PDB file of C-alpha atoms in Angstrom:
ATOM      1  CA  UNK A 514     -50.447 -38.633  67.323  1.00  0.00           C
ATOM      2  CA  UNK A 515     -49.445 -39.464  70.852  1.00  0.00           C
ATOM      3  CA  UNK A 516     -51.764 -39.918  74.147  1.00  0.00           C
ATOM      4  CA  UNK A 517     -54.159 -37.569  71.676  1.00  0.00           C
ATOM      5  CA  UNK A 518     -51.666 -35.462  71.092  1.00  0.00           C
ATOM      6  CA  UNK A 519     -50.326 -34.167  66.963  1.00  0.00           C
ATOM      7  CA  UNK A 520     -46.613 -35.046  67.320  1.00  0.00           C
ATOM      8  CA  UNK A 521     -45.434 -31.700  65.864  1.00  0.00           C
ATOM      9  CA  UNK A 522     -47.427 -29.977  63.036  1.00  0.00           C
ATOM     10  CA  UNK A 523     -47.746 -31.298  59.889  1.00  0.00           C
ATOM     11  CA  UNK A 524     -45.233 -27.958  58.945  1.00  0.00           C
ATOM     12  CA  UNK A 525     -42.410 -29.592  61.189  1.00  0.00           C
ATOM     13  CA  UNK A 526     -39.352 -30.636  60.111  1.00  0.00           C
ATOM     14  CA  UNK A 527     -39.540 -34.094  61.526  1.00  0.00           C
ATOM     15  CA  UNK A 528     -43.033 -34.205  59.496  1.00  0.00           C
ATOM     16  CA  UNK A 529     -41.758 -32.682  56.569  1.00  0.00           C
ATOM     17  CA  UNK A 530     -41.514 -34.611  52.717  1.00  0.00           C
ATOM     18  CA  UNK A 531     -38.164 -34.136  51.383  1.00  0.00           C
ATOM     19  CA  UNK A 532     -38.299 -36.195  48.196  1.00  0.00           C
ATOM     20  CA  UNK A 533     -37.654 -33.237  46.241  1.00  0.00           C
ATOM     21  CA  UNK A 534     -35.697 -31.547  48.471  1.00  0.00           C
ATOM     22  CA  UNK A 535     -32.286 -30.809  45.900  1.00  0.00           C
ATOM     23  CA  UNK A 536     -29.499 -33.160  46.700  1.00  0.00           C
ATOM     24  CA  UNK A 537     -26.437 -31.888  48.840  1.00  0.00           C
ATOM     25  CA  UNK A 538     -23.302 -31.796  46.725  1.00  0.00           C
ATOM     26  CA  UNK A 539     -21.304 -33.448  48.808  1.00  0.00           C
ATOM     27  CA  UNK A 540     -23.755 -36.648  49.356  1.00  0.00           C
ATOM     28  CA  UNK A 541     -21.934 -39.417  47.832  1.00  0.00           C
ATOM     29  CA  UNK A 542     -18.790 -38.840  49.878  1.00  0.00           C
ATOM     30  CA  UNK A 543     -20.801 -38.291  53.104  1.00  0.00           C
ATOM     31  CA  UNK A 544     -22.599 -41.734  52.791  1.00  0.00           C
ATOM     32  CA  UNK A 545     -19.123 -43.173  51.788  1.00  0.00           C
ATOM     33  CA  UNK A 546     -17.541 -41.525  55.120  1.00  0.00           C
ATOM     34  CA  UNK A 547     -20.570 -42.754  57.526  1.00  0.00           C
ATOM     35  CA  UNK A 548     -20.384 -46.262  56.272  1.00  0.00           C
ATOM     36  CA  UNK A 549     -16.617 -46.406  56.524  1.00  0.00           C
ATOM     37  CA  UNK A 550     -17.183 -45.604  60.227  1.00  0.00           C
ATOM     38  CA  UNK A 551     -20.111 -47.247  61.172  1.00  0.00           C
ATOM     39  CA  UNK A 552     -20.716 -50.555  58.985  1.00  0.00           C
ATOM     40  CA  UNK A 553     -23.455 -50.401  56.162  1.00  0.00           C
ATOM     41  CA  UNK A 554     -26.421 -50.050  58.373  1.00  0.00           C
ATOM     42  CA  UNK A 555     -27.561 -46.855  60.272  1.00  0.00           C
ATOM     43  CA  UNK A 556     -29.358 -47.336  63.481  1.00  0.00           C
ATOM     44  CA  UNK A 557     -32.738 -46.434  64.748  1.00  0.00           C
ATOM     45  CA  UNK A 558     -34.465 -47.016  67.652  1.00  0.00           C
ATOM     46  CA  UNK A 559     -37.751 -48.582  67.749  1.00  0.00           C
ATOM     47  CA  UNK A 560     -40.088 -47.330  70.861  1.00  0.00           C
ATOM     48  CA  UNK A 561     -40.970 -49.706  73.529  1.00  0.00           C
ATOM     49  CA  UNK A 562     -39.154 -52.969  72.529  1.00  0.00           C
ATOM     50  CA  UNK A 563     -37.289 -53.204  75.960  1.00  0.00           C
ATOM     51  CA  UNK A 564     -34.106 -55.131  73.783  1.00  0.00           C
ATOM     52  CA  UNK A 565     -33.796 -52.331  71.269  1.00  0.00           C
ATOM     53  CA  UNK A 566     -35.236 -49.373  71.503  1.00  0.00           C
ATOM     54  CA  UNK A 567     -36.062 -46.121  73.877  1.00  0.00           C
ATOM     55  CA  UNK A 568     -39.450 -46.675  75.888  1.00  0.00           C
ATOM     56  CA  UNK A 569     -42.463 -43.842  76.503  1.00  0.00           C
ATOM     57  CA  UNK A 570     -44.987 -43.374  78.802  1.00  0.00           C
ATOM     58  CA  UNK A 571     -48.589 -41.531  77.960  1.00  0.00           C
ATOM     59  CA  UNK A 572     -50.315 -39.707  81.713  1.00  0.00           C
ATOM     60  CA  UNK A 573     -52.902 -37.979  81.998  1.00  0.00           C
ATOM     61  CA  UNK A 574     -53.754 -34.272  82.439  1.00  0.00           C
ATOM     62  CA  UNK A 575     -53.569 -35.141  86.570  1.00  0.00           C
ATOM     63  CA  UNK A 576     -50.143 -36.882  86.451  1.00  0.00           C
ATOM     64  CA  UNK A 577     -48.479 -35.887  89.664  1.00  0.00           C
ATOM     65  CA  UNK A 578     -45.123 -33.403  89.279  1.00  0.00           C
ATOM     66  CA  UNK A 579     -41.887 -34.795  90.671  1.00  0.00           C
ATOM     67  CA  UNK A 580     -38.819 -32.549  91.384  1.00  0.00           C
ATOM     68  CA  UNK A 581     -36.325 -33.047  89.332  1.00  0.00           C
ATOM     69  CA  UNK A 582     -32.783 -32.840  90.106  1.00  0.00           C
ATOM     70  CA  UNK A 583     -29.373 -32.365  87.231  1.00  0.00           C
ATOM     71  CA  UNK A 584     -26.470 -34.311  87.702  1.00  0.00           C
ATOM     72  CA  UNK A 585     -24.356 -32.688  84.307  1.00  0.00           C
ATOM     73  CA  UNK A 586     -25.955 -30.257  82.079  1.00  0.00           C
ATOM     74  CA  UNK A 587     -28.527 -28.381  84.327  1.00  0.00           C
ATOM     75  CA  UNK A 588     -27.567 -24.843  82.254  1.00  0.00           C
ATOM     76  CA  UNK A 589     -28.999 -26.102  79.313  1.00  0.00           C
ATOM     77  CA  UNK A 590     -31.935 -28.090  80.811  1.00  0.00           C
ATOM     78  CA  UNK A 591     -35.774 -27.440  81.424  1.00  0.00           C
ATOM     79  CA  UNK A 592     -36.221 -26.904  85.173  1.00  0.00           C
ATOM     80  CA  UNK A 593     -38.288 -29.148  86.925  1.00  0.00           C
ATOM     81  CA  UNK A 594     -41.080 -30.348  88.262  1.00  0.00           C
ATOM     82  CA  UNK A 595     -41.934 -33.099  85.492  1.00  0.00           C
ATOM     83  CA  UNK A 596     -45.203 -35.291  85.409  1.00  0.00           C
ATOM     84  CA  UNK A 597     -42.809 -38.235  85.278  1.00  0.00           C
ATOM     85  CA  UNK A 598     -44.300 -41.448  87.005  1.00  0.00           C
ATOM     86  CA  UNK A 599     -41.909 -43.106  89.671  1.00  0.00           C
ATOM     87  CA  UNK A 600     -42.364 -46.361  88.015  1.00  0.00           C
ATOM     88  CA  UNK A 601     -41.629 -44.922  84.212  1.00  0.00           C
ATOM     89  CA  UNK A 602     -39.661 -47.294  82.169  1.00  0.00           C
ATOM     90  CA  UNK A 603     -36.525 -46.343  81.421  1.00  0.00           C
ATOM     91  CA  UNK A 604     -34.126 -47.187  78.317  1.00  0.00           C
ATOM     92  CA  UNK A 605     -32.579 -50.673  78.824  1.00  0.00           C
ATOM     93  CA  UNK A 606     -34.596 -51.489  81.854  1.00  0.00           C
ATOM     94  CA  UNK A 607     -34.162 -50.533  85.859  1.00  0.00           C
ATOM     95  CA  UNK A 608     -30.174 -51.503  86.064  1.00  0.00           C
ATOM     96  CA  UNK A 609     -28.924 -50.346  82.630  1.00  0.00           C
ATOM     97  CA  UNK A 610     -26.213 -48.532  82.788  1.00  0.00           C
ATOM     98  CA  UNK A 611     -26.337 -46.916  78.715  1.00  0.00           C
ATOM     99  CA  UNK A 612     -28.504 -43.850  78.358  1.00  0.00           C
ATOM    100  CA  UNK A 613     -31.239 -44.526  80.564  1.00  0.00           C
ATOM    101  CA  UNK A 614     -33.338 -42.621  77.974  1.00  0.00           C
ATOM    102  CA  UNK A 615     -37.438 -41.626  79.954  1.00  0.00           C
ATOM    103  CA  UNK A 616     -40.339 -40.281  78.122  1.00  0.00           C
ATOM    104  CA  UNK A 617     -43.348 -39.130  78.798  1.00  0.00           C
ATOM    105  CA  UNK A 618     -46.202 -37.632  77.270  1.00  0.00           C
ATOM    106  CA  UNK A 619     -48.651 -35.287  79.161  1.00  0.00           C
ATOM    107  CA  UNK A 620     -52.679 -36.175  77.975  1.00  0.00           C
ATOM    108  CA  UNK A 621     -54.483 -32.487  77.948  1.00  0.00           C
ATOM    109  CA  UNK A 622     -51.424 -29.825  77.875  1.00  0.00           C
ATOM    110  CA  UNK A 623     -49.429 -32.245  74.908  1.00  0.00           C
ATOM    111  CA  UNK A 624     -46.016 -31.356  76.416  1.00  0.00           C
ATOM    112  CA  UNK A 625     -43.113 -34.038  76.104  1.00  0.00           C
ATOM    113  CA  UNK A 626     -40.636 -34.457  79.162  1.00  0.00           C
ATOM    114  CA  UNK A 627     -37.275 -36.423  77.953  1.00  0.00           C
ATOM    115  CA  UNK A 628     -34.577 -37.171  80.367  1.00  0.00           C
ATOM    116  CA  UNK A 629     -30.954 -38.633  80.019  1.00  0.00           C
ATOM    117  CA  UNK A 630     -29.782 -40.713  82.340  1.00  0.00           C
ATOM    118  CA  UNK A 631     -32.546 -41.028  84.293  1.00  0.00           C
ATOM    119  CA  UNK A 632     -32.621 -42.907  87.820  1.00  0.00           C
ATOM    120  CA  UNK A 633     -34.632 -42.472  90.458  1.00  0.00           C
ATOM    121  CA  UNK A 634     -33.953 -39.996  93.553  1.00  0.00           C
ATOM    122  CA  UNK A 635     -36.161 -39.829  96.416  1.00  0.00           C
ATOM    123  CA  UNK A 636     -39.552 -38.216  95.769  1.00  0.00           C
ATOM    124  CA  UNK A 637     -38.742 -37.633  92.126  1.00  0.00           C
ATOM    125  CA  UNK A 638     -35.336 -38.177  89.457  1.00  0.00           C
ATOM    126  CA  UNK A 639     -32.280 -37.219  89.204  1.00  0.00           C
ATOM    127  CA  UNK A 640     -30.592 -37.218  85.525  1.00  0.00           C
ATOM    128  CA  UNK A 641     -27.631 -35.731  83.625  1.00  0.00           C
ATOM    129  CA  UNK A 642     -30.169 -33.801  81.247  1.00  0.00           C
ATOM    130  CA  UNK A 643     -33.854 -32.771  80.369  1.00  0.00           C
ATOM    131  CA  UNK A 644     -36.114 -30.904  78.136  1.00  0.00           C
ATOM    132  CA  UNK A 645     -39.517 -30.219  77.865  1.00  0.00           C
ATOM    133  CA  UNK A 646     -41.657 -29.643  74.230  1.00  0.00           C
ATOM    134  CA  UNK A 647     -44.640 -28.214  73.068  1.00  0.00           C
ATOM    135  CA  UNK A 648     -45.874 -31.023  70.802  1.00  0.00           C
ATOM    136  CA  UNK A 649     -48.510 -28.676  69.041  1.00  0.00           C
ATOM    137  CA  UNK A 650     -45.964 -25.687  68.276  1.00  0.00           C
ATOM    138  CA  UNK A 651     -42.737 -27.597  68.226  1.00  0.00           C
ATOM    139  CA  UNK A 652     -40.365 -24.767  69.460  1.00  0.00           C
ATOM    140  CA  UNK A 653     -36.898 -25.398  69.061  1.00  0.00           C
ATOM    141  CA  UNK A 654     -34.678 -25.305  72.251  1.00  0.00           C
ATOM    142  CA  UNK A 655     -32.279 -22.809  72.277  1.00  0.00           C
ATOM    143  CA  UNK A 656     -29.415 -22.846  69.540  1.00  0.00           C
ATOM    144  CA  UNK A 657     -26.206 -24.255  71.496  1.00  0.00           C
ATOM    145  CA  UNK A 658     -28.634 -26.252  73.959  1.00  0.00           C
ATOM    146  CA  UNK A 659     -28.378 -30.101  74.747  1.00  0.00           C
ATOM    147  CA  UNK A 660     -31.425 -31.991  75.002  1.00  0.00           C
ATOM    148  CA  UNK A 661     -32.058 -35.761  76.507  1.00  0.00           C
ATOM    149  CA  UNK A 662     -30.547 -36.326  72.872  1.00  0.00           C
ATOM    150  CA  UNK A 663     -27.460 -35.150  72.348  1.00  0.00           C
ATOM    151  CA  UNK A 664     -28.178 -33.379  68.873  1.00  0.00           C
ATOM    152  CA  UNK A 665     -30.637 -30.946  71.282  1.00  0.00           C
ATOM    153  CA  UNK A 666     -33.546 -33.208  69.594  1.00  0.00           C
ATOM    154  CA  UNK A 667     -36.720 -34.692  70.799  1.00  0.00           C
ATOM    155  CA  UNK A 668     -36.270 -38.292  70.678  1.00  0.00           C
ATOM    156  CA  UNK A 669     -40.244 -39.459  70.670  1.00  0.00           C
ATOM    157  CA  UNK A 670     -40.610 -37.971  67.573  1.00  0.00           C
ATOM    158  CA  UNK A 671     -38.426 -39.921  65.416  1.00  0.00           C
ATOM    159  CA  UNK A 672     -39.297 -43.152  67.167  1.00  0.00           C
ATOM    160  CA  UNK A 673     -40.642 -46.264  65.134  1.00  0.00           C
ATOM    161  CA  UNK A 674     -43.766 -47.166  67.247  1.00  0.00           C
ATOM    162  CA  UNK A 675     -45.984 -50.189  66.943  1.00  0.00           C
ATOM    163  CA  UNK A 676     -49.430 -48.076  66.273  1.00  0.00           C
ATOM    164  CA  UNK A 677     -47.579 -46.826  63.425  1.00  0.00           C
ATOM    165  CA  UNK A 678     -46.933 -50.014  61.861  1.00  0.00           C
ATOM    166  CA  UNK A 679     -49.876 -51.813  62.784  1.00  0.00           C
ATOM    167  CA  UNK A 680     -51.770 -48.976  60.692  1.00  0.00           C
ATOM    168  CA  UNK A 681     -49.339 -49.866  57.671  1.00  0.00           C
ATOM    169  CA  UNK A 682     -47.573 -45.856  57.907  1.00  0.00           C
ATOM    170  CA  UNK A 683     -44.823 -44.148  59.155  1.00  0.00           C
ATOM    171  CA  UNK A 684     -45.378 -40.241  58.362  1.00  0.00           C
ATOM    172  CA  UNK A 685     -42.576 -39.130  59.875  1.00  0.00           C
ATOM    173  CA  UNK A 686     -38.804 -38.783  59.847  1.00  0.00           C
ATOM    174  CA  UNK A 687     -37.091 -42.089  61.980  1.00  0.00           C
ATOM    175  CA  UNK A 688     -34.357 -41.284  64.400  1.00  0.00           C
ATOM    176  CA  UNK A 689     -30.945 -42.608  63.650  1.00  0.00           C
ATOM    177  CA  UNK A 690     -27.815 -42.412  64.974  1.00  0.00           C
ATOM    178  CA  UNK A 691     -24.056 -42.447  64.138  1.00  0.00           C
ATOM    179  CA  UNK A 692     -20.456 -43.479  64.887  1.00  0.00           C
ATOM    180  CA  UNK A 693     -19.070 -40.186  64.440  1.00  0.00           C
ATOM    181  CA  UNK A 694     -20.597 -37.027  63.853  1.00  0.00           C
ATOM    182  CA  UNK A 695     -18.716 -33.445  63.158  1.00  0.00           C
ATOM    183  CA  UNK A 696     -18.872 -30.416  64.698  1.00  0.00           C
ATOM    184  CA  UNK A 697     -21.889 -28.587  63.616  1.00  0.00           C
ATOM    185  CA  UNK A 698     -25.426 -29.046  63.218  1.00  0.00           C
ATOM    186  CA  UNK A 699     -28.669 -28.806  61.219  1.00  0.00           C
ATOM    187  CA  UNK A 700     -31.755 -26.878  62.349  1.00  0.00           C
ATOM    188  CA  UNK A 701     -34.329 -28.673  64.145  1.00  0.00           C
ATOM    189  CA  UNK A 702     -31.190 -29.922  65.744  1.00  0.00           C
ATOM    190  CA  UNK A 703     -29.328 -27.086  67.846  1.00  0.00           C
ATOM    191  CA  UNK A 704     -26.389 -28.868  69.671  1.00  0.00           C
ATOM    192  CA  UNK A 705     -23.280 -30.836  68.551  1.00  0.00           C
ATOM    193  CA  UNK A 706     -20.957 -32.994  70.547  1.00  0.00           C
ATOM    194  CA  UNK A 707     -17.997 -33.690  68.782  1.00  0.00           C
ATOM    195  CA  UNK A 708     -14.348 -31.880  67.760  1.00  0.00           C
ATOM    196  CA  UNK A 709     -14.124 -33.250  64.706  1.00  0.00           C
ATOM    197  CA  UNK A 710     -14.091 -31.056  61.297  1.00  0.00           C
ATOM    198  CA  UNK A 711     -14.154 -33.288  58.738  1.00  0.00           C
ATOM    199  CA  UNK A 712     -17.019 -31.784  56.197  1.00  0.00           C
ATOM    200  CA  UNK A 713     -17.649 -35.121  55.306  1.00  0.00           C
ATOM    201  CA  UNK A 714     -18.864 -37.063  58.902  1.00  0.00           C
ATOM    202  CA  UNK A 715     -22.865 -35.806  59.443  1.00  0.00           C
ATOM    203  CA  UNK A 716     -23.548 -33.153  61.467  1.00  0.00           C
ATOM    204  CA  UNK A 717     -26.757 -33.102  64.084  1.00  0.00           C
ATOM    205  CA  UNK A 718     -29.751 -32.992  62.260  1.00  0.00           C
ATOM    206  CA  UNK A 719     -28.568 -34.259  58.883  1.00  0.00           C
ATOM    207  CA  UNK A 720     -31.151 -35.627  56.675  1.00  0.00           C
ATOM    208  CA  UNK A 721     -31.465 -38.463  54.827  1.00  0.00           C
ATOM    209  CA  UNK A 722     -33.409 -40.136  52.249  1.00  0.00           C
ATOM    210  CA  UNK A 723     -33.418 -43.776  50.340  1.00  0.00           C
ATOM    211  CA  UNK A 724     -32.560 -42.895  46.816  1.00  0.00           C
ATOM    212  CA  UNK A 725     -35.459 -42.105  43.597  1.00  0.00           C
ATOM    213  CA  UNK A 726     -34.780 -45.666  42.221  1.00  0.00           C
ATOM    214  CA  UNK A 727     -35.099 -47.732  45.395  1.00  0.00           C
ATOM    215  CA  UNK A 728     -36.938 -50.298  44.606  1.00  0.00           C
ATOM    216  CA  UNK A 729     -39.725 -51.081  47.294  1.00  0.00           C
ATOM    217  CA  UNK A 730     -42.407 -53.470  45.655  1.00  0.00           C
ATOM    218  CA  UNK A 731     -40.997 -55.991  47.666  1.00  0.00           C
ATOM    219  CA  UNK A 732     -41.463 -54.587  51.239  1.00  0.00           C
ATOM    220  CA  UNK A 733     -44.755 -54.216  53.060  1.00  0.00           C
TER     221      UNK A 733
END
């Protein structure tokens, strides 16, 4: 949970066991092609570390509404106003010029706003893109809508967060992200953003799992 909020039901995809979900046939060649492109390690994003990682915010039920204003994708974004702070920190810090990822959670109504490049404008923020979600029903956003991730995702969800790990669990699917993806997606996700059609690059939303015979006595 978030700012008292369930982060999805326990039904959810992102909350979802897939240990015995069966293996896709093509696995082996997929994890082959994603290495090839992208080194041996996949990469997640921790919340809050301001080095490496995407940042949140938690306000309460009285949070003031900003307007706010698209620069890019405003036909597939949640209109404004957003209970986004003025000072909310933002991916990378004030003058980063990468995704400018801001999130915030909404004490009381449990609704997450995400924005992509984020910076502020007058009275309120201007970004490229931005969705709101329901944290306690999880609706999807519309197939063939963008999000503030580009997979039409919620990003807070798959985030690594210190409260997790101080309490020794992470019951949740982590948020990684790719070289190359192809053109297609997975449901939760509902958005792709690439032209390639190789079957063997991940689409949006692709799951993934360590293998039966990891061995993990030796991590905490």
């Amino acid at each position: 949970s978030v700012g008292g909020c369930s982060v999805f039901p326990g039904t959810n995809a992102w909350n979802t066991d897939v240990s015995d979900f069966p293996l896709h046939p093509r696995s082996a060649t997929m994890i082959a092609r994603i290495q090839s492109v992208g080194g041996d390690f996949l990469h997640p994003d921790f919340g809050s570390n301001p080095d490496y990682g995407i940042p949140y915010v938690v306000v309460p039920p009285a949070q003031p509404l900003v307007p706010i204003t698209y620069t890019a994708y405003g036909d597939e974004s949640d209109p404004g106003p957003f209970p986004v702070p003025l000072d909310a920190p933002v991916e990378g810090g004030a003058g980063a010029t990468g995704d400018r990822h801001v999130l915030v959670v909404q004490e009381g109504s449990c609704e997450l706003f995400e924005l992509y490049v984020a910076r502020r404008a007058g009275a309120g923020w201007s970004a490229d893109s931005g969705a709101r979600w329901n944290l306690v029903t999880g609706d999807l956003r519309p197939i063939g809508w963008t999000s503030a991730d580009a997979a039409g995702l919620p990003i807070l969800p798959g985030l690594v967060r210190y409260d997790e790990v101080a309490a020794g669990s992470v019951r949740h699917a982590i948020r990684v992200t790719f070289s190359q993806t192809q053109r297609g997606f997975v449901l939760p996700a509902t958005h792709f953003a690439s032209s390639r059609t190789d079957p063997d690059l991940p689409p949006m939303g692709l799951r993934l799992r360590l293998r039966a015979d990891v061995d993990l006595s030796a991590m905490t």
